[in-house]
CSV table of C-alpha atoms in Angstrom, one decimal:
chain,number,residue,atom,x,y,z
A,1,UNK,CA,-9.0,-8.1,-38.9
A,2,UNK,CA,-8.8,-4.5,-40.0
A,3,UNK,CA,-12.4,-3.9,-38.9
A,4,UNK,CA,-11.6,-5.5,-35.5
A,5,UNK,CA,-8.6,-3.2,-35.0
A,6,UNK,CA,-10.6,-0.2,-35.9
A,7,UNK,CA,-13.4,-1.2,-33.5
A,8,UNK,CA,-10.8,-1.6,-30.7
A,9,UNK,CA,-8.9,1.6,-31.4
A,10,UNK,CA,-7.2,3.3,-28.4
A,11,UNK,CA,-10.1,5.8,-28.3
A,12,UNK,CA,-12.6,3.0,-28.2
A,13,UNK,CA,-10.8,1.4,-25.3
A,14,UNK,CA,-10.9,4.6,-23.4
A,15,UNK,CA,-14.6,5.1,-24.1
A,16,UNK,CA,-15.3,1.6,-22.9
A,17,UNK,CA,-13.2,2.1,-19.7
A,18,UNK,CA,-15.0,5.4,-19.0
A,19,UNK,CA,-18.4,3.9,-19.7
A,20,UNK,CA,-17.6,1.1,-17.1
A,21,UNK,CA,-16.7,3.7,-14.5
A,22,UNK,CA,-19.7,4.4,-12.2
A,23,UNK,CA,-21.6,7.5,-13.1
A,24,UNK,CA,-20.5,10.5,-11.0
A,25,UNK,CA,-17.2,8.9,-9.9
A,26,UNK,CA,-14.2,11.3,-10.2
A,27,UNK,CA,-11.6,10.1,-12.7
A,28,UNK,CA,-8.0,11.4,-12.4
A,29,UNK,CA,-5.3,11.0,-15.0
A,30,UNK,CA,-1.7,11.0,-13.8
A,31,UNK,CA,-0.1,13.4,-16.2
A,32,UNK,CA,3.7,13.6,-16.6
A,33,UNK,CA,3.7,15.6,-19.8
A,34,UNK,CA,5.3,12.8,-21.9
A,35,UNK,CA,3.8,11.0,-24.8
A,36,UNK,CA,1.9,8.2,-22.9
A,37,UNK,CA,0.1,10.3,-20.3
A,38,UNK,CA,-0.5,13.3,-22.7
A,39,UNK,CA,-2.2,10.8,-25.1
A,40,UNK,CA,-4.2,9.2,-22.3
A,41,UNK,CA,-5.5,12.5,-21.0
A,42,UNK,CA,-6.4,13.7,-24.5
A,43,UNK,CA,-8.4,10.5,-25.3
A,44,UNK,CA,-10.1,10.7,-21.9
A,45,UNK,CA,-11.1,14.3,-22.5
A,46,UNK,CA,-12.7,13.3,-25.8
A,47,UNK,CA,-14.4,10.3,-24.2
A,48,UNK,CA,-16.2,12.4,-21.4
A,49,UNK,CA,-18.1,14.2,-24.2
A,50,UNK,CA,-19.8,10.8,-24.8
A,51,UNK,CA,-19.7,9.4,-21.2
A,52,UNK,CA,-19.8,12.4,-18.9
A,53,UNK,CA,-17.7,11.9,-15.7
A,54,UNK,CA,-15.8,14.4,-13.6
A,55,UNK,CA,-12.3,14.4,-15.1
A,56,UNK,CA,-9.1,15.9,-13.5
A,57,UNK,CA,-5.4,15.8,-14.3
A,58,UNK,CA,-2.7,15.4,-11.7
A,59,UNK,CA,0.9,16.4,-12.4
A,60,UNK,CA,3.6,15.5,-9.9
A,61,UNK,CA,6.7,17.8,-10.1
A,62,UNK,CA,9.6,15.9,-8.7
A,63,UNK,CA,12.0,18.8,-9.2
A,64,UNK,CA,14.8,16.4,-10.2
A,65,UNK,CA,15.9,18.1,-13.4
A,66,UNK,CA,16.3,21.5,-14.9
A,67,UNK,CA,13.4,21.0,-17.2
A,68,UNK,CA,10.9,20.1,-14.5
A,69,UNK,CA,9.1,23.4,-14.8
A,70,UNK,CA,8.9,23.0,-18.6
A,71,UNK,CA,7.0,19.7,-18.0
A,72,UNK,CA,4.6,21.5,-15.6
A,73,UNK,CA,4.1,24.4,-18.1
A,74,UNK,CA,3.3,21.9,-20.9
A,75,UNK,CA,0.8,20.1,-18.7
A,76,UNK,CA,-0.9,23.4,-18.0
A,77,UNK,CA,-1.1,24.3,-21.7
A,78,UNK,CA,-2.5,20.8,-22.6
A,79,UNK,CA,-5.1,20.9,-19.8
A,80,UNK,CA,-6.2,24.4,-20.8
A,81,UNK,CA,-6.7,23.4,-24.4
A,82,UNK,CA,-8.7,20.3,-23.3
A,83,UNK,CA,-10.7,22.1,-20.7
A,84,UNK,CA,-9.5,19.7,-18.0
A,85,UNK,CA,-8.7,21.0,-14.5
A,86,UNK,CA,-5.1,20.4,-13.5
A,87,UNK,CA,-3.7,19.9,-10.0
A,88,UNK,CA,0.0,20.1,-9.4
A,89,UNK,CA,1.8,18.4,-6.5
A,90,UNK,CA,5.4,19.3,-5.9
A,91,UNK,CA,7.4,16.7,-4.0
A,92,UNK,CA,10.9,16.3,-2.5
A,93,UNK,CA,12.5,13.0,-3.5
A,94,UNK,CA,14.6,11.7,-0.6
A,95,UNK,CA,17.4,9.2,-1.4
A,96,UNK,CA,18.0,8.3,2.3
A,97,UNK,CA,15.6,5.4,2.3
A,98,UNK,CA,17.9,3.1,0.2
A,99,UNK,CA,15.4,2.8,-2.6
A,100,UNK,CA,17.5,4.3,-5.3
A,101,UNK,CA,16.5,7.3,-7.5
A,102,UNK,CA,13.7,5.5,-9.4
A,103,UNK,CA,12.3,3.8,-6.3
A,104,UNK,CA,12.4,7.1,-4.2
A,105,UNK,CA,10.7,9.0,-7.0
A,106,UNK,CA,8.0,6.4,-7.3
A,107,UNK,CA,7.4,6.5,-3.5
A,108,UNK,CA,7.1,10.3,-3.6
A,109,UNK,CA,4.8,10.1,-6.6
A,110,UNK,CA,2.4,7.7,-4.9
A,111,UNK,CA,2.4,9.7,-1.8
A,112,UNK,CA,1.2,12.6,-3.9
A,113,UNK,CA,-1.5,10.5,-5.5
A,114,UNK,CA,-2.7,9.5,-2.0
A,115,UNK,CA,-2.8,13.2,-0.9
A,116,UNK,CA,-4.8,14.4,-3.9
A,117,UNK,CA,-7.0,11.5,-5.0
A,118,UNK,CA,-9.7,10.9,-2.5
A,119,UNK,CA,-10.9,7.5,-1.3
A,120,UNK,CA,-13.5,6.1,-3.7
A,121,UNK,CA,-12.1,7.9,-6.7
A,122,UNK,CA,-10.3,6.4,-9.7
A,123,UNK,CA,-6.8,7.2,-11.0
A,124,UNK,CA,-5.8,6.3,-14.5
A,125,UNK,CA,-2.1,5.5,-15.3
A,126,UNK,CA,-0.7,5.5,-18.8
A,127,UNK,CA,1.5,2.4,-18.9
A,128,UNK,CA,1.4,0.2,-22.0
A,129,UNK,CA,2.4,-3.3,-23.1
A,130,UNK,CA,6.1,-2.4,-23.5
A,131,UNK,CA,6.2,-1.0,-20.0
A,132,UNK,CA,4.8,-4.4,-18.8
A,133,UNK,CA,7.5,-6.3,-20.7
A,134,UNK,CA,10.2,-4.2,-19.1
A,135,UNK,CA,8.7,-4.7,-15.7
A,136,UNK,CA,8.6,-8.5,-16.2
A,137,UNK,CA,12.3,-8.5,-17.3
A,138,UNK,CA,13.3,-6.3,-14.3
A,139,UNK,CA,11.5,-8.6,-11.9
A,140,UNK,CA,13.1,-11.7,-13.4
A,141,UNK,CA,16.5,-10.2,-13.2
A,142,UNK,CA,15.9,-9.4,-9.5
A,143,UNK,CA,14.9,-13.0,-8.8
A,144,UNK,CA,11.3,-12.0,-8.0
A,145,UNK,CA,8.6,-14.6,-7.4
A,146,UNK,CA,5.3,-15.0,-9.1
A,147,UNK,CA,3.9,-11.8,-7.7
A,148,UNK,CA,6.8,-9.7,-9.0
A,149,UNK,CA,6.7,-11.4,-12.4
A,150,UNK,CA,3.0,-10.5,-12.7
A,151,UNK,CA,4.1,-6.9,-13.2
A,152,UNK,CA,1.4,-4.3,-13.3
A,153,UNK,CA,-2.3,-5.3,-13.0
A,154,UNK,CA,-4.8,-3.6,-15.4
A,155,UNK,CA,-6.7,-2.5,-12.3
A,156,UNK,CA,-6.5,-2.8,-8.5
A,157,UNK,CA,-7.7,-1.3,-5.3
A,158,UNK,CA,-5.0,0.8,-3.6
A,159,UNK,CA,-5.5,2.6,-0.3
A,160,UNK,CA,-9.2,2.8,-0.9
A,161,UNK,CA,-8.7,4.2,-4.4
A,162,UNK,CA,-9.1,2.4,-7.8
A,163,UNK,CA,-5.9,2.4,-9.9
A,164,UNK,CA,-6.6,1.6,-13.6
A,165,UNK,CA,-4.3,1.2,-16.6
A,166,UNK,CA,-6.8,1.2,-19.4
A,167,UNK,CA,-4.3,0.9,-22.3
A,168,UNK,CA,-2.0,-1.7,-20.7
A,169,UNK,CA,-2.7,-4.2,-23.4
A,170,UNK,CA,-1.6,-1.9,-26.3
A,171,UNK,CA,2.0,-1.2,-27.5
A,172,UNK,CA,4.1,1.9,-27.5
A,173,UNK,CA,4.1,1.8,-31.3
A,174,UNK,CA,0.3,2.2,-31.2
A,175,UNK,CA,0.6,5.1,-28.9
A,176,UNK,CA,3.1,6.8,-31.2
A,177,UNK,CA,0.9,6.2,-34.3
A,178,UNK,CA,-2.2,7.6,-32.6
A,179,UNK,CA,-0.3,10.7,-31.3
A,180,UNK,CA,0.9,11.4,-34.8
A,181,UNK,CA,-2.6,10.9,-36.2
A,182,UNK,CA,-4.2,13.5,-33.9
A,183,UNK,CA,-1.3,15.9,-34.0
A,184,UNK,CA,-0.5,15.6,-30.3
A,185,UNK,CA,2.3,17.5,-28.7
A,186,UNK,CA,4.3,16.3,-25.8
A,187,UNK,CA,7.6,16.7,-24.0
A,188,UNK,CA,10.4,14.2,-24.2
A,189,UNK,CA,12.0,13.6,-20.8
A,190,UNK,CA,15.8,13.8,-21.3
A,191,UNK,CA,16.4,11.3,-18.5
A,192,UNK,CA,14.8,8.7,-20.7
A,193,UNK,CA,18.2,8.6,-22.6
A,194,UNK,CA,20.1,7.8,-19.4
A,195,UNK,CA,21.0,4.1,-19.8
A,196,UNK,CA,22.5,4.0,-16.3
A,197,UNK,CA,18.9,3.6,-15.2
A,198,UNK,CA,17.9,-0.1,-15.5
A,199,UNK,CA,14.5,0.5,-17.2
A,200,UNK,CA,16.0,2.8,-19.8
A,201,UNK,CA,18.7,0.2,-20.5
A,202,UNK,CA,16.1,-2.4,-21.1
A,203,UNK,CA,14.0,-0.1,-23.2
A,204,UNK,CA,16.7,1.3,-25.4
A,205,UNK,CA,19.2,-1.6,-25.7
A,206,UNK,CA,17.8,-5.0,-24.6
A,207,UNK,CA,14.2,-5.1,-25.9
A,208,UNK,CA,15.1,-3.8,-29.4
A,209,UNK,CA,17.8,-6.6,-29.5
A,210,UNK,CA,15.3,-9.2,-28.4
A,211,UNK,CA,12.7,-7.9,-30.9
A,212,UNK,CA,15.3,-8.2,-33.7
A,213,UNK,CA,15.3,-11.9,-33.1
A,214,UNK,CA,11.8,-12.4,-31.8
A,215,UNK,CA,9.6,-9.6,-33.3
A,216,UNK,CA,6.8,-10.2,-30.8
A,217,UNK,CA,9.0,-10.3,-27.7
A,218,UNK,CA,7.2,-7.4,-26.1
A,219,UNK,CA,3.8,-9.0,-26.6
A,220,UNK,CA,4.9,-12.5,-25.4
A,221,UNK,CA,6.7,-11.1,-22.3
A,222,UNK,CA,3.6,-9.1,-21.4
A,223,UNK,CA,1.5,-12.3,-21.9
A,224,UNK,CA,3.8,-14.2,-19.5
A,225,UNK,CA,3.3,-11.4,-16.9
A,226,UNK,CA,-0.5,-11.8,-17.3
A,227,UNK,CA,-0.3,-15.5,-16.8
A,228,UNK,CA,1.9,-15.0,-13.7
A,229,UNK,CA,-0.8,-12.6,-12.4
A,230,UNK,CA,-3.4,-15.4,-12.7
A,231,UNK,CA,-1.1,-17.8,-10.9
A,232,UNK,CA,-0.6,-15.2,-8.2
A,233,UNK,CA,-4.3,-14.8,-7.7
A,234,UNK,CA,-4.8,-18.5,-7.3
A,235,UNK,CA,-2.0,-18.7,-4.8
A,236,UNK,CA,-3.6,-15.8,-2.9
A,237,UNK,CA,-6.9,-17.8,-2.8
A,238,UNK,CA,-5.0,-20.8,-1.4
A,239,UNK,CA,-3.3,-18.7,1.3
A,240,UNK,CA,-6.6,-17.2,2.3
A,241,UNK,CA,-8.1,-20.7,2.7
A,242,UNK,CA,-5.1,-21.7,4.8
A,243,UNK,CA,-5.4,-18.5,7.0
A,244,UNK,CA,-9.0,-19.3,7.6
A,245,UNK,CA,-8.2,-22.9,8.6
A,246,UNK,CA,-5.6,-21.5,11.1
A,247,UNK,CA,-8.1,-19.2,12.8
A,248,UNK,CA,-8.4,-16.3,10.5
A,249,UNK,CA,-6.2,-13.9,12.4
A,250,UNK,CA,-3.3,-12.8,10.2
A,251,UNK,CA,-1.5,-11.2,13.2
A,252,UNK,CA,-1.5,-14.4,15.3
A,253,UNK,CA,-0.9,-17.8,13.7
A,254,UNK,CA,-0.6,-21.1,15.6
A,255,UNK,CA,2.9,-22.5,15.1
A,256,UNK,CA,1.9,-26.2,15.3
A,257,UNK,CA,-0.7,-25.8,12.6
A,258,UNK,CA,1.7,-23.7,10.5
A,259,UNK,CA,4.3,-26.4,10.7
A,260,UNK,CA,1.8,-28.9,9.5
A,261,UNK,CA,1.9,-27.2,6.1
A,262,UNK,CA,4.6,-27.7,3.5
A,263,UNK,CA,7.4,-25.2,3.6
A,264,UNK,CA,6.2,-23.4,0.4
A,265,UNK,CA,2.7,-23.0,1.8
A,266,UNK,CA,4.2,-21.7,5.1
A,267,UNK,CA,6.1,-19.0,3.2
A,268,UNK,CA,3.0,-18.2,1.1
A,269,UNK,CA,0.8,-17.9,4.2
A,270,UNK,CA,3.2,-15.6,6.0
A,271,UNK,CA,3.5,-13.3,3.0
A,272,UNK,CA,-0.2,-13.3,2.7
A,273,UNK,CA,-0.7,-12.5,6.3
A,274,UNK,CA,1.8,-9.6,6.1
A,275,UNK,CA,-0.1,-8.1,3.2
A,276,UNK,CA,-3.4,-8.5,5.0
A,277,UNK,CA,-1.9,-6.5,7.9
A,278,UNK,CA,-0.4,-3.9,5.4
A,279,UNK,CA,3.1,-4.9,6.5
A,280,UNK,CA,6.0,-5.3,4.1
A,281,UNK,CA,6.7,-8.9,3.4
A,282,UNK,CA,10.0,-10.1,4.9
A,283,UNK,CA,13.0,-10.3,2.5
A,284,UNK,CA,14.1,-13.8,1.5
A,285,UNK,CA,16.9,-14.2,4.1
A,286,UNK,CA,14.7,-12.8,6.9
A,287,UNK,CA,11.9,-15.2,5.9
A,288,UNK,CA,14.4,-18.1,5.9
A,289,UNK,CA,15.5,-17.2,9.4
A,290,UNK,CA,11.9,-17.1,10.6
A,291,UNK,CA,11.1,-20.5,9.0
A,292,UNK,CA,14.1,-22.0,10.8
A,293,UNK,CA,12.8,-20.6,14.1
A,294,UNK,CA,9.4,-22.1,13.5
A,295,UNK,CA,10.7,-25.6,13.5
A,296,UNK,CA,13.4,-25.2,16.2
A,297,UNK,CA,13.0,-25.8,19.9
A,298,UNK,CA,12.4,-22.6,21.6
A,299,UNK,CA,13.3,-21.9,25.3
A,300,UNK,CA,12.6,-18.2,25.0
A,301,UNK,CA,10.8,-15.7,22.8
A,302,UNK,CA,12.0,-15.3,19.2
A,303,UNK,CA,12.1,-12.0,17.4
A,304,UNK,CA,12.9,-11.6,13.6
A,305,UNK,CA,12.7,-8.1,12.2
A,306,UNK,CA,12.9,-6.4,8.8
A,307,UNK,CA,12.3,-2.8,7.6
A,308,UNK,CA,8.8,-1.8,8.9
A,309,UNK,CA,7.9,-5.2,10.1
A,310,UNK,CA,8.7,-7.8,12.7
A,311,UNK,CA,7.7,-11.4,13.7
A,312,UNK,CA,7.7,-12.8,17.3
A,313,UNK,CA,7.1,-16.4,18.5
A,314,UNK,CA,5.7,-16.7,22.0
A,315,UNK,CA,3.9,-19.6,23.6
A,316,UNK,CA,3.5,-21.5,20.3
A,317,UNK,CA,2.0,-18.5,18.4
A,318,UNK,CA,3.6,-16.5,15.6
A,319,UNK,CA,2.8,-12.8,15.9
A,320,UNK,CA,3.3,-10.5,12.9
A,321,UNK,CA,3.3,-6.8,13.8
A,322,UNK,CA,4.5,-3.3,13.0
A,323,UNK,CA,7.5,-2.0,14.9
A,324,UNK,CA,6.7,0.7,17.5
A,325,UNK,CA,7.2,4.2,16.4
A,326,UNK,CA,8.5,7.0,18.7
A,327,UNK,CA,6.4,8.4,21.4
A,328,UNK,CA,5.7,12.2,21.2
A,329,UNK,CA,8.3,14.5,22.7
A,330,UNK,CA,8.0,14.3,26.4
A,331,UNK,CA,6.6,10.7,26.3
A,332,UNK,CA,3.0,11.7,26.7
A,333,UNK,CA,-0.1,12.2,24.7
A,334,UNK,CA,-2.7,14.8,25.8
A,335,UNK,CA,-6.2,13.9,24.8
A,336,UNK,CA,-9.8,14.9,25.5
A,337,UNK,CA,-11.2,11.4,25.2
A,338,UNK,CA,-13.2,12.2,22.0
A,339,UNK,CA,-10.9,13.3,19.2
A,340,UNK,CA,-9.1,10.7,17.0
A,341,UNK,CA,-6.1,9.4,19.0
A,342,UNK,CA,-2.7,9.3,17.3
A,343,UNK,CA,-0.4,6.9,19.1
A,344,UNK,CA,3.1,5.5,18.5
A,345,UNK,CA,1.4,2.6,16.7
A,346,UNK,CA,-1.0,4.5,14.5
A,347,UNK,CA,-4.4,6.1,14.8
A,348,UNK,CA,-7.1,4.7,17.1
A,349,UNK,CA,-10.7,5.8,16.7
A,350,UNK,CA,-11.7,5.3,20.3
A,351,UNK,CA,-13.4,7.3,23.0
A,352,UNK,CA,-13.1,7.6,26.8
A,353,UNK,CA,-15.4,9.7,29.0
A,354,UNK,CA,-16.6,10.0,32.5
A,355,UNK,CA,-19.9,8.4,33.1
A,356,UNK,CA,-20.9,11.4,35.1
A,357,UNK,CA,-19.9,14.5,33.1
A,358,UNK,CA,-18.5,15.2,29.7
A,359,UNK,CA,-15.0,15.2,28.1
A,360,UNK,CA,-12.0,15.0,30.5
A,361,UNK,CA,-8.4,16.2,30.3
A,362,UNK,CA,-6.5,13.0,29.9
A,363,UNK,CA,-2.8,12.2,29.5
A,364,UNK,CA,-1.6,8.9,28.0
A,365,UNK,CA,1.8,7.5,29.1
A,366,UNK,CA,3.7,4.3,28.3
A,367,UNK,CA,3.3,1.8,31.2
A,368,UNK,CA,6.0,2.4,33.8
A,369,UNK,CA,5.1,-0.3,36.4
A,370,UNK,CA,3.4,0.0,39.7
A,371,UNK,CA,0.1,1.3,38.3
A,372,UNK,CA,-3.2,0.4,39.8
A,373,UNK,CA,-6.8,1.0,38.7
A,374,UNK,CA,-10.2,0.4,40.2
A,375,UNK,CA,-12.4,-2.1,38.2
A,376,UNK,CA,-16.1,-2.4,38.7
A,377,UNK,CA,-16.9,-5.3,41.0
A,378,UNK,CA,-13.2,-6.0,41.7
A,379,UNK,CA,-11.9,-3.0,43.5
A,380,UNK,CA,-8.4,-1.6,43.2
A,381,UNK,CA,-6.1,-4.0,41.3
A,382,UNK,CA,-2.5,-4.0,40.4
A,383,UNK,CA,-1.9,-3.7,36.6
A,384,UNK,CA,1.0,-6.1,36.6
A,385,UNK,CA,-1.3,-8.9,38.0
A,386,UNK,CA,-4.1,-8.0,35.6
A,387,UNK,CA,-1.7,-8.3,32.6
A,388,UNK,CA,-0.6,-11.7,33.9
A,389,UNK,CA,-4.2,-12.8,34.1
A,390,UNK,CA,-4.8,-11.5,30.6
A,391,UNK,CA,-1.9,-13.7,29.3
A,392,UNK,CA,-0.6,-10.7,27.3
A,393,UNK,CA,2.7,-11.2,25.3
A,394,UNK,CA,5.6,-9.5,27.0
A,395,UNK,CA,6.4,-7.0,24.2
A,396,UNK,CA,2.7,-5.8,24.2
A,397,UNK,CA,3.0,-5.1,27.9
A,398,UNK,CA,5.8,-2.6,27.1
A,399,UNK,CA,3.7,-0.9,24.4
A,400,UNK,CA,0.6,-0.3,26.6
A,401,UNK,CA,-0.7,3.2,27.0
A,402,UNK,CA,-2.0,4.1,30.4
A,403,UNK,CA,-4.7,6.8,30.5
A,404,UNK,CA,-4.5,9.1,33.6
A,405,UNK,CA,-7.0,11.6,34.8
A,406,UNK,CA,-5.1,13.7,37.2
A,407,UNK,CA,-3.2,11.2,39.4
A,408,UNK,CA,-5.7,8.4,38.8
A,409,UNK,CA,-5.4,5.6,36.2
A,410,UNK,CA,-8.7,5.4,34.4
A,411,UNK,CA,-8.0,3.0,31.4
A,412,UNK,CA,-5.4,0.9,29.7
A,413,UNK,CA,-5.1,0.9,25.9
A,414,UNK,CA,-3.7,-1.8,23.8
A,415,UNK,CA,-2.6,0.3,20.7
A,416,UNK,CA,-1.3,-2.8,18.9
A,417,UNK,CA,-5.0,-4.0,18.5
A,418,UNK,CA,-6.6,-0.5,18.8
A,419,UNK,CA,-8.8,-1.6,21.7
A,420,UNK,CA,-9.2,-1.0,25.4
A,421,UNK,CA,-7.8,-3.6,27.7
A,422,UNK,CA,-9.1,-2.3,31.0
A,423,UNK,CA,-11.4,0.6,31.8
A,424,UNK,CA,-11.9,1.9,35.4
A,425,UNK,CA,-15.1,2.0,37.3
A,426,UNK,CA,-17.1,5.1,36.4
A,427,UNK,CA,-15.8,5.5,32.9
A,428,UNK,CA,-17.3,4.6,29.5
A,429,UNK,CA,-15.1,3.6,26.6
A,430,UNK,CA,-16.0,3.2,22.9
A,431,UNK,CA,-16.8,2.2,20.4
A,432,UNK,CA,-17.0,-1.1,22.2
A,433,UNK,CA,-15.7,-2.4,25.5
A,434,UNK,CA,-16.7,-5.5,27.4
């Protein structure tokens, strides 16, 4: 067993993780300046001597405490000594979103990751087995389902980037022993002693008490999280199969077929569909309200909303969508027909140009009513009648953007689906329009 432990030292695990990273791919290490991330960066810097890869460190300065600049200075010294380029992102942590201090800081940190780490690159995080045990307990105490209990995965795709926790299976004690062995210096975060923060309370008071009775509590809790992760992956496969059977469109599900599933599978599929659409999943009470509407008699359209998401039922279909953002000041978007188009419902990579001639000065306005446009082979048509013929849900009719060239309507955009609904005679729209 001693030989096995030596073979799988922390350094060996980092060497293996780096060797498995495609040659030439940039690897970033999230560096706070504490023990865990300082050790991870040090081991990674040693490993690139054997497995050359571009290696960078990223420090996020939250500015939340007086010693924030000391952490940044330590990170600069460490990176200078290791010969690793350091990038610093300073962030403002807003408490207005109702996430609490820890949640808001995490949100600001991940926004910084997204700004600095490019798509296709890899970001290493320094969490370990004890962090995983704490995450499992927090999730259980919050009443989370299987996905929450699964905690942190060893690796996952995130916003086009690869997030990896190469030392997640090892304990905090192993980190401390390795740091002492190599003479590593780090900064202790004074906020770690603040037991008013849930994670610190678990780390400093609860887990030591559990380990006094069950010495391997951290390891077994982390194992439970890993097993929950496997169960969650299987449930995701089941939901994907159900989605395919119901037509494959996560934004539009047939109510009758959805009601044919058991209630747990209905809930599972709706959560899966929301994640497929990059929507937050509805909280338990909002999901319960939606489930009640699915099985009730409906004489009018149904709308259930939650932060950054909403569901509507119309003509026996369940629609899952993002709430509409504000239009630009003045209620119009000026556009040349070629540049990426930023709308109140996100970016649309579309084009619109005159068949005879180049770019045109266009303005896009929300539909007001009374618009007409000339369609090839059909002549001038009333937009209201065209929308009725297209059987468009009523809320989408209010979100339409009408493209004007001068005082002439030349196209109608459905920003919800990022596609053209109608294009006037004499105009070409891309990337596809039929």
